[in-house]
């Protein structure tokens, strides 16, 4: 990890996000990459989390991730320009920059995330006890976790994450 790459990439991302009005999709991409984390699983990459798995098939094609290929494509030139930055770090950095670019605070970040190697590191569609979306909250009933109402469903999702 080269600090200069991170500093320069961050500056480039802030400019790009501001000029292209793409902050919301960057935040969504980061949430969907990290939202499959399961604290009950000890091994990597099976436990999920912010590990760059969302850039790979089959995860990028899961229904909950519809439209996120656009955000991944936005980030590809940054990955090429800054190859020392992992996809996992780049995705989370883009989200933090998006929040800042829209008037939010500068978020303190820690870098050094490890990418999954390929699609074999993607969580299975139903691997987190949710309906067909790799652990992201279900949009409507029936809830894959068995909850009877949306509030209980969200508690189940976030309790899984820790």
JSON list of C-alpha atoms in Angstrom, two decimals:
[
{"chain": "A", "resi": 1, "resn": "UNK", "atom": "CA", "xyz": [0.00, 0.00, 0.00]},
{"chain": "A", "resi": 2, "resn": "UNK", "atom": "CA", "xyz": [1.49, 3.30, -1.11]},
{"chain": "A", "resi": 3, "resn": "UNK", "atom": "CA", "xyz": [0.11, 6.30, 0.77]},
{"chain": "A", "resi": 4, "resn": "UNK", "atom": "CA", "xyz": [0.61, 8.60, -2.22]},
{"chain": "A", "resi": 5, "resn": "UNK", "atom": "CA", "xyz": [-1.65, 6.41, -4.36]},
{"chain": "A", "resi": 6, "resn": "UNK", "atom": "CA", "xyz": [-4.42, 6.63, -1.77]},
{"chain": "A", "resi": 7, "resn": "UNK", "atom": "CA", "xyz": [-4.12, 10.41, -1.41]},
{"chain": "A", "resi": 8, "resn": "UNK", "atom": "CA", "xyz": [-4.15, 10.96, -5.18]},
{"chain": "A", "resi": 9, "resn": "UNK", "atom": "CA", "xyz": [-6.95, 8.47, -5.80]},
{"chain": "A", "resi": 10, "resn": "UNK", "atom": "CA", "xyz": [-9.08, 10.12, -3.14]},
{"chain": "A", "resi": 11, "resn": "UNK", "atom": "CA", "xyz": [-8.60, 13.54, -4.74]},
{"chain": "A", "resi": 12, "resn": "UNK", "atom": "CA", "xyz": [-9.44, 12.13, -8.18]},
{"chain": "A", "resi": 13, "resn": "UNK", "atom": "CA", "xyz": [-12.54, 10.38, -6.83]},
{"chain": "A", "resi": 14, "resn": "UNK", "atom": "CA", "xyz": [-13.83, 13.53, -5.14]},
{"chain": "A", "resi": 15, "resn": "UNK", "atom": "CA", "xyz": [-13.53, 15.43, -8.41]},
{"chain": "A", "resi": 16, "resn": "UNK", "atom": "CA", "xyz": [-15.09, 12.62, -10.48]},
{"chain": "A", "resi": 17, "resn": "UNK", "atom": "CA", "xyz": [-18.03, 12.12, -8.12]},
{"chain": "A", "resi": 18, "resn": "UNK", "atom": "CA", "xyz": [-18.73, 15.85, -7.99]},
{"chain": "A", "resi": 19, "resn": "UNK", "atom": "CA", "xyz": [-18.53, 16.26, -11.77]},
{"chain": "A", "resi": 20, "resn": "UNK", "atom": "CA", "xyz": [-20.60, 13.16, -12.56]},
{"chain": "A", "resi": 21, "resn": "UNK", "atom": "CA", "xyz": [-23.23, 13.45, -9.85]},
{"chain": "A", "resi": 22, "resn": "UNK", "atom": "CA", "xyz": [-22.80, 9.78, -8.97]},
{"chain": "A", "resi": 23, "resn": "UNK", "atom": "CA", "xyz": [-22.59, 9.93, -5.17]},
{"chain": "A", "resi": 24, "resn": "UNK", "atom": "CA", "xyz": [-25.71, 7.84, -4.44]},
{"chain": "A", "resi": 25, "resn": "UNK", "atom": "CA", "xyz": [-24.65, 4.88, -6.56]},
{"chain": "A", "resi": 26, "resn": "UNK", "atom": "CA", "xyz": [-21.16, 4.88, -4.98]},
{"chain": "A", "resi": 27, "resn": "UNK", "atom": "CA", "xyz": [-22.66, 4.69, -1.49]},
{"chain": "A", "resi": 28, "resn": "UNK", "atom": "CA", "xyz": [-25.00, 1.93, -2.63]},
{"chain": "A", "resi": 29, "resn": "UNK", "atom": "CA", "xyz": [-22.11, -0.04, -4.17]},
{"chain": "A", "resi": 30, "resn": "UNK", "atom": "CA", "xyz": [-20.15, 0.11, -0.91]},
{"chain": "A", "resi": 31, "resn": "UNK", "atom": "CA", "xyz": [-23.15, -0.92, 1.16]},
{"chain": "A", "resi": 32, "resn": "UNK", "atom": "CA", "xyz": [-23.90, -3.85, -1.14]},
{"chain": "A", "resi": 33, "resn": "UNK", "atom": "CA", "xyz": [-20.27, -5.01, -1.10]},
{"chain": "A", "resi": 34, "resn": "UNK", "atom": "CA", "xyz": [-20.10, -4.90, 2.70]},
{"chain": "A", "resi": 35, "resn": "UNK", "atom": "CA", "xyz": [-23.71, -5.76, 3.55]},
{"chain": "A", "resi": 36, "resn": "UNK", "atom": "CA", "xyz": [-23.24, -9.51, 3.30]},
{"chain": "A", "resi": 37, "resn": "UNK", "atom": "CA", "xyz": [-20.91, -9.67, 6.32]},
{"chain": "A", "resi": 38, "resn": "UNK", "atom": "CA", "xyz": [-21.68, -12.49, 8.76]},
{"chain": "A", "resi": 39, "resn": "UNK", "atom": "CA", "xyz": [-19.87, -12.34, 12.11]},
{"chain": "A", "resi": 40, "resn": "UNK", "atom": "CA", "xyz": [-20.76, -15.98, 12.80]},
{"chain": "A", "resi": 41, "resn": "UNK", "atom": "CA", "xyz": [-18.42, -17.15, 10.02]},
{"chain": "A", "resi": 42, "resn": "UNK", "atom": "CA", "xyz": [-14.74, -16.99, 10.89]},
{"chain": "A", "resi": 43, "resn": "UNK", "atom": "CA", "xyz": [-13.05, -17.79, 7.59]},
{"chain": "A", "resi": 44, "resn": "UNK", "atom": "CA", "xyz": [-12.24, -15.40, 4.74]},
{"chain": "A", "resi": 45, "resn": "UNK", "atom": "CA", "xyz": [-13.78, -14.86, 2.26]},
{"chain": "A", "resi": 46, "resn": "UNK", "atom": "CA", "xyz": [-16.80, -16.89, 3.39]},
{"chain": "A", "resi": 47, "resn": "UNK", "atom": "CA", "xyz": [-17.68, -14.35, 6.09]},
{"chain": "A", "resi": 48, "resn": "UNK", "atom": "CA", "xyz": [-18.26, -11.66, 3.42]},
{"chain": "A", "resi": 49, "resn": "UNK", "atom": "CA", "xyz": [-17.97, -7.97, 4.11]},
{"chain": "A", "resi": 50, "resn": "UNK", "atom": "CA", "xyz": [-16.10, -5.25, 2.25]},
{"chain": "A", "resi": 51, "resn": "UNK", "atom": "CA", "xyz": [-13.92, -7.56, 0.18]},
{"chain": "A", "resi": 52, "resn": "UNK", "atom": "CA", "xyz": [-14.59, -6.50, -3.42]},
{"chain": "A", "resi": 53, "resn": "UNK", "atom": "CA", "xyz": [-16.67, -9.57, -4.20]},
{"chain": "A", "resi": 54, "resn": "UNK", "atom": "CA", "xyz": [-19.40, -7.44, -5.73]},
{"chain": "A", "resi": 55, "resn": "UNK", "atom": "CA", "xyz": [-17.34, -6.84, -8.88]},
{"chain": "A", "resi": 56, "resn": "UNK", "atom": "CA", "xyz": [-17.53, -10.55, -9.76]},
{"chain": "A", "resi": 57, "resn": "UNK", "atom": "CA", "xyz": [-20.17, -12.85, -11.18]},
{"chain": "A", "resi": 58, "resn": "UNK", "atom": "CA", "xyz": [-22.41, -14.14, -9.82]},
{"chain": "A", "resi": 59, "resn": "UNK", "atom": "CA", "xyz": [-22.77, -11.47, -7.10]},
{"chain": "A", "resi": 60, "resn": "UNK", "atom": "CA", "xyz": [-22.94, -8.43, -9.39]},
{"chain": "A", "resi": 61, "resn": "UNK", "atom": "CA", "xyz": [-25.92, -10.08, -11.14]},
{"chain": "A", "resi": 62, "resn": "UNK", "atom": "CA", "xyz": [-27.97, -10.75, -8.00]},
{"chain": "A", "resi": 63, "resn": "UNK", "atom": "CA", "xyz": [-31.28, -8.92, -8.17]},
{"chain": "A", "resi": 64, "resn": "UNK", "atom": "CA", "xyz": [-30.49, -6.69, -5.20]},
{"chain": "A", "resi": 65, "resn": "UNK", "atom": "CA", "xyz": [-27.41, -5.44, -7.07]},
{"chain": "A", "resi": 66, "resn": "UNK", "atom": "CA", "xyz": [-29.31, -4.37, -10.21]},
{"chain": "A", "resi": 67, "resn": "UNK", "atom": "CA", "xyz": [-27.68, -1.30, -11.74]},
{"chain": "A", "resi": 68, "resn": "UNK", "atom": "CA", "xyz": [-24.44, -1.52, -9.78]},
{"chain": "A", "resi": 69, "resn": "UNK", "atom": "CA", "xyz": [-22.42, -2.58, -12.83]},
{"chain": "A", "resi": 70, "resn": "UNK", "atom": "CA", "xyz": [-22.54, 1.13, -13.73]},
{"chain": "A", "resi": 71, "resn": "UNK", "atom": "CA", "xyz": [-20.76, 2.04, -10.49]},
{"chain": "A", "resi": 72, "resn": "UNK", "atom": "CA", "xyz": [-18.16, -0.70, -10.99]},
{"chain": "A", "resi": 73, "resn": "UNK", "atom": "CA", "xyz": [-17.53, 0.62, -14.50]},
{"chain": "A", "resi": 74, "resn": "UNK", "atom": "CA", "xyz": [-17.11, 4.15, -13.10]},
{"chain": "A", "resi": 75, "resn": "UNK", "atom": "CA", "xyz": [-14.35, 2.80, -10.84]},
{"chain": "A", "resi": 76, "resn": "UNK", "atom": "CA", "xyz": [-12.46, 0.71, -13.41]},
{"chain": "A", "resi": 77, "resn": "UNK", "atom": "CA", "xyz": [-10.29, 3.63, -14.63]},
{"chain": "A", "resi": 78, "resn": "UNK", "atom": "CA", "xyz": [-9.34, 4.40, -11.02]},
{"chain": "A", "resi": 79, "resn": "UNK", "atom": "CA", "xyz": [-8.35, 0.76, -10.46]},
{"chain": "A", "resi": 80, "resn": "UNK", "atom": "CA", "xyz": [-6.20, 0.91, -13.60]},
{"chain": "A", "resi": 81, "resn": "UNK", "atom": "CA", "xyz": [-4.58, 4.20, -12.57]},
{"chain": "A", "resi": 82, "resn": "UNK", "atom": "CA", "xyz": [-4.03, 3.08, -8.97]},
{"chain": "A", "resi": 83, "resn": "UNK", "atom": "CA", "xyz": [-3.33, -0.68, -9.16]},
{"chain": "A", "resi": 84, "resn": "UNK", "atom": "CA", "xyz": [-1.93, -0.82, -5.62]},
{"chain": "A", "resi": 85, "resn": "UNK", "atom": "CA", "xyz": [-5.36, -0.07, -4.18]},
{"chain": "A", "resi": 86, "resn": "UNK", "atom": "CA", "xyz": [-7.55, -3.13, -3.72]},
{"chain": "A", "resi": 87, "resn": "UNK", "atom": "CA", "xyz": [-11.04, -3.17, -5.18]},
{"chain": "A", "resi": 88, "resn": "UNK", "atom": "CA", "xyz": [-12.37, -3.46, -1.64]},
{"chain": "A", "resi": 89, "resn": "UNK", "atom": "CA", "xyz": [-10.56, -0.28, -0.55]},
{"chain": "A", "resi": 90, "resn": "UNK", "atom": "CA", "xyz": [-11.47, 1.55, -3.76]},
{"chain": "A", "resi": 91, "resn": "UNK", "atom": "CA", "xyz": [-15.18, 0.83, -3.34]},
{"chain": "A", "resi": 92, "resn": "UNK", "atom": "CA", "xyz": [-15.22, 1.95, 0.29]},
{"chain": "A", "resi": 93, "resn": "UNK", "atom": "CA", "xyz": [-13.10, 5.02, -0.51]},
{"chain": "A", "resi": 94, "resn": "UNK", "atom": "CA", "xyz": [-15.54, 6.00, -3.28]},
{"chain": "A", "resi": 95, "resn": "UNK", "atom": "CA", "xyz": [-18.41, 5.82, -0.81]},
{"chain": "A", "resi": 96, "resn": "UNK", "atom": "CA", "xyz": [-16.61, 7.97, 1.75]},
{"chain": "A", "resi": 97, "resn": "UNK", "atom": "CA", "xyz": [-15.76, 10.48, -0.99]},
{"chain": "A", "resi": 98, "resn": "UNK", "atom": "CA", "xyz": [-19.40, 10.48, -2.12]},
{"chain": "A", "resi": 99, "resn": "UNK", "atom": "CA", "xyz": [-20.55, 11.40, 1.37]},
{"chain": "A", "resi": 100, "resn": "UNK", "atom": "CA", "xyz": [-18.00, 14.19, 1.54]},
{"chain": "A", "resi": 101, "resn": "UNK", "atom": "CA", "xyz": [-18.81, 15.44, -1.98]},
{"chain": "A", "resi": 102, "resn": "UNK", "atom": "CA", "xyz": [-22.46, 15.86, -1.01]},
{"chain": "A", "resi": 103, "resn": "UNK", "atom": "CA", "xyz": [-21.71, 17.97, 2.05]},
{"chain": "A", "resi": 104, "resn": "UNK", "atom": "CA", "xyz": [-21.25, 15.21, 4.59]},
{"chain": "A", "resi": 105, "resn": "UNK", "atom": "CA", "xyz": [-18.29, 14.82, 6.91]},
{"chain": "A", "resi": 106, "resn": "UNK", "atom": "CA", "xyz": [-14.84, 13.58, 6.00]},
{"chain": "A", "resi": 107, "resn": "UNK", "atom": "CA", "xyz": [-14.97, 9.99, 7.19]},
{"chain": "A", "resi": 108, "resn": "UNK", "atom": "CA", "xyz": [-11.87, 8.54, 8.83]},
{"chain": "A", "resi": 109, "resn": "UNK", "atom": "CA", "xyz": [-10.84, 5.47, 6.89]},
{"chain": "A", "resi": 110, "resn": "UNK", "atom": "CA", "xyz": [-8.54, 2.52, 7.39]},
{"chain": "A", "resi": 111, "resn": "UNK", "atom": "CA", "xyz": [-7.17, 0.84, 4.32]},
{"chain": "A", "resi": 112, "resn": "UNK", "atom": "CA", "xyz": [-5.63, -2.55, 3.60]},
{"chain": "A", "resi": 113, "resn": "UNK", "atom": "CA", "xyz": [-8.71, -4.60, 2.73]},
{"chain": "A", "resi": 114, "resn": "UNK", "atom": "CA", "xyz": [-8.04, -7.82, 0.86]},
{"chain": "A", "resi": 115, "resn": "UNK", "atom": "CA", "xyz": [-9.95, -8.63, -2.32]},
{"chain": "A", "resi": 116, "resn": "UNK", "atom": "CA", "xyz": [-11.53, -11.97, -3.04]},
{"chain": "A", "resi": 117, "resn": "UNK", "atom": "CA", "xyz": [-9.72, -13.60, -5.95]},
{"chain": "A", "resi": 118, "resn": "UNK", "atom": "CA", "xyz": [-12.73, -14.31, -8.17]},
{"chain": "A", "resi": 119, "resn": "UNK", "atom": "CA", "xyz": [-16.40, -15.23, -8.19]},
{"chain": "A", "resi": 120, "resn": "UNK", "atom": "CA", "xyz": [-15.78, -18.23, -5.95]},
{"chain": "A", "resi": 121, "resn": "UNK", "atom": "CA", "xyz": [-15.43, -15.69, -3.11]},
{"chain": "A", "resi": 122, "resn": "UNK", "atom": "CA", "xyz": [-18.95, -14.37, -3.62]},
{"chain": "A", "resi": 123, "resn": "UNK", "atom": "CA", "xyz": [-21.53, -15.31, -0.98]},
{"chain": "A", "resi": 124, "resn": "UNK", "atom": "CA", "xyz": [-24.27, -17.64, -2.14]},
{"chain": "A", "resi": 125, "resn": "UNK", "atom": "CA", "xyz": [-27.65, -16.08, -2.85]},
{"chain": "A", "resi": 126, "resn": "UNK", "atom": "CA", "xyz": [-29.29, -17.66, 0.22]},
{"chain": "A", "resi": 127, "resn": "UNK", "atom": "CA", "xyz": [-26.17, -18.14, 2.33]},
{"chain": "A", "resi": 128, "resn": "UNK", "atom": "CA", "xyz": [-27.14, -15.56, 4.94]},
{"chain": "A", "resi": 129, "resn": "UNK", "atom": "CA", "xyz": [-30.69, -16.70, 5.64]},
{"chain": "A", "resi": 130, "resn": "UNK", "atom": "CA", "xyz": [-32.29, -14.16, 3.35]},
{"chain": "A", "resi": 131, "resn": "UNK", "atom": "CA", "xyz": [-34.24, -14.58, 0.14]},
{"chain": "A", "resi": 132, "resn": "UNK", "atom": "CA", "xyz": [-32.00, -14.68, -2.90]},
{"chain": "A", "resi": 133, "resn": "UNK", "atom": "CA", "xyz": [-29.82, -11.63, -2.18]},
{"chain": "A", "resi": 134, "resn": "UNK", "atom": "CA", "xyz": [-26.71, -12.77, -0.31]},
{"chain": "A", "resi": 135, "resn": "UNK", "atom": "CA", "xyz": [-27.68, -11.28, 3.01]},
{"chain": "A", "resi": 136, "resn": "UNK", "atom": "CA", "xyz": [-28.93, -7.85, 2.02]},
{"chain": "A", "resi": 137, "resn": "UNK", "atom": "CA", "xyz": [-32.28, -6.99, 3.57]},
{"chain": "A", "resi": 138, "resn": "UNK", "atom": "CA", "xyz": [-35.33, -8.26, 1.71]},
{"chain": "A", "resi": 139, "resn": "UNK", "atom": "CA", "xyz": [-37.42, -5.45, 0.23]},
{"chain": "A", "resi": 140, "resn": "UNK", "atom": "CA", "xyz": [-40.75, -7.05, 1.16]},
{"chain": "A", "resi": 141, "resn": "UNK", "atom": "CA", "xyz": [-42.31, -10.10, 2.75]},
{"chain": "A", "resi": 142, "resn": "UNK", "atom": "CA", "xyz": [-41.95, -13.00, 2.83]},
{"chain": "A", "resi": 143, "resn": "UNK", "atom": "CA", "xyz": [-38.66, -12.45, 4.63]},
{"chain": "A", "resi": 144, "resn": "UNK", "atom": "CA", "xyz": [-36.07, -15.15, 4.06]},
{"chain": "A", "resi": 145, "resn": "UNK", "atom": "CA", "xyz": [-35.01, -15.05, 7.70]},
{"chain": "A", "resi": 146, "resn": "UNK", "atom": "CA", "xyz": [-38.52, -16.02, 8.83]},
{"chain": "A", "resi": 147, "resn": "UNK", "atom": "CA", "xyz": [-39.37, -12.66, 10.39]},
{"chain": "A", "resi": 148, "resn": "UNK", "atom": "CA", "xyz": [-43.04, -11.75, 10.47]},
{"chain": "A", "resi": 149, "resn": "UNK", "atom": "CA", "xyz": [-42.52, -7.98, 10.08]},
{"chain": "A", "resi": 150, "resn": "UNK", "atom": "CA", "xyz": [-39.97, -5.57, 8.55]},
{"chain": "A", "resi": 151, "resn": "UNK", "atom": "CA", "xyz": [-38.59, -4.32, 11.88]},
{"chain": "A", "resi": 152, "resn": "UNK", "atom": "CA", "xyz": [-37.76, -7.84, 13.08]},
{"chain": "A", "resi": 153, "resn": "UNK", "atom": "CA", "xyz": [-36.27, -8.63, 9.69]},
{"chain": "A", "resi": 154, "resn": "UNK", "atom": "CA", "xyz": [-33.90, -5.64, 9.86]},
{"chain": "A", "resi": 155, "resn": "UNK", "atom": "CA", "xyz": [-32.91, -6.55, 13.42]},
{"chain": "A", "resi": 156, "resn": "UNK", "atom": "CA", "xyz": [-32.06, -10.04, 12.21]},
{"chain": "A", "resi": 157, "resn": "UNK", "atom": "CA", "xyz": [-29.94, -8.65, 9.36]},
{"chain": "A", "resi": 158, "resn": "UNK", "atom": "CA", "xyz": [-27.98, -6.21, 11.52]},
{"chain": "A", "resi": 159, "resn": "UNK", "atom": "CA", "xyz": [-27.56, -8.64, 14.42]},
{"chain": "A", "resi": 160, "resn": "UNK", "atom": "CA", "xyz": [-25.90, -11.02, 11.93]},
{"chain": "A", "resi": 161, "resn": "UNK", "atom": "CA", "xyz": [-23.44, -8.27, 11.03]},
{"chain": "A", "resi": 162, "resn": "UNK", "atom": "CA", "xyz": [-22.56, -7.53, 14.62]}
]
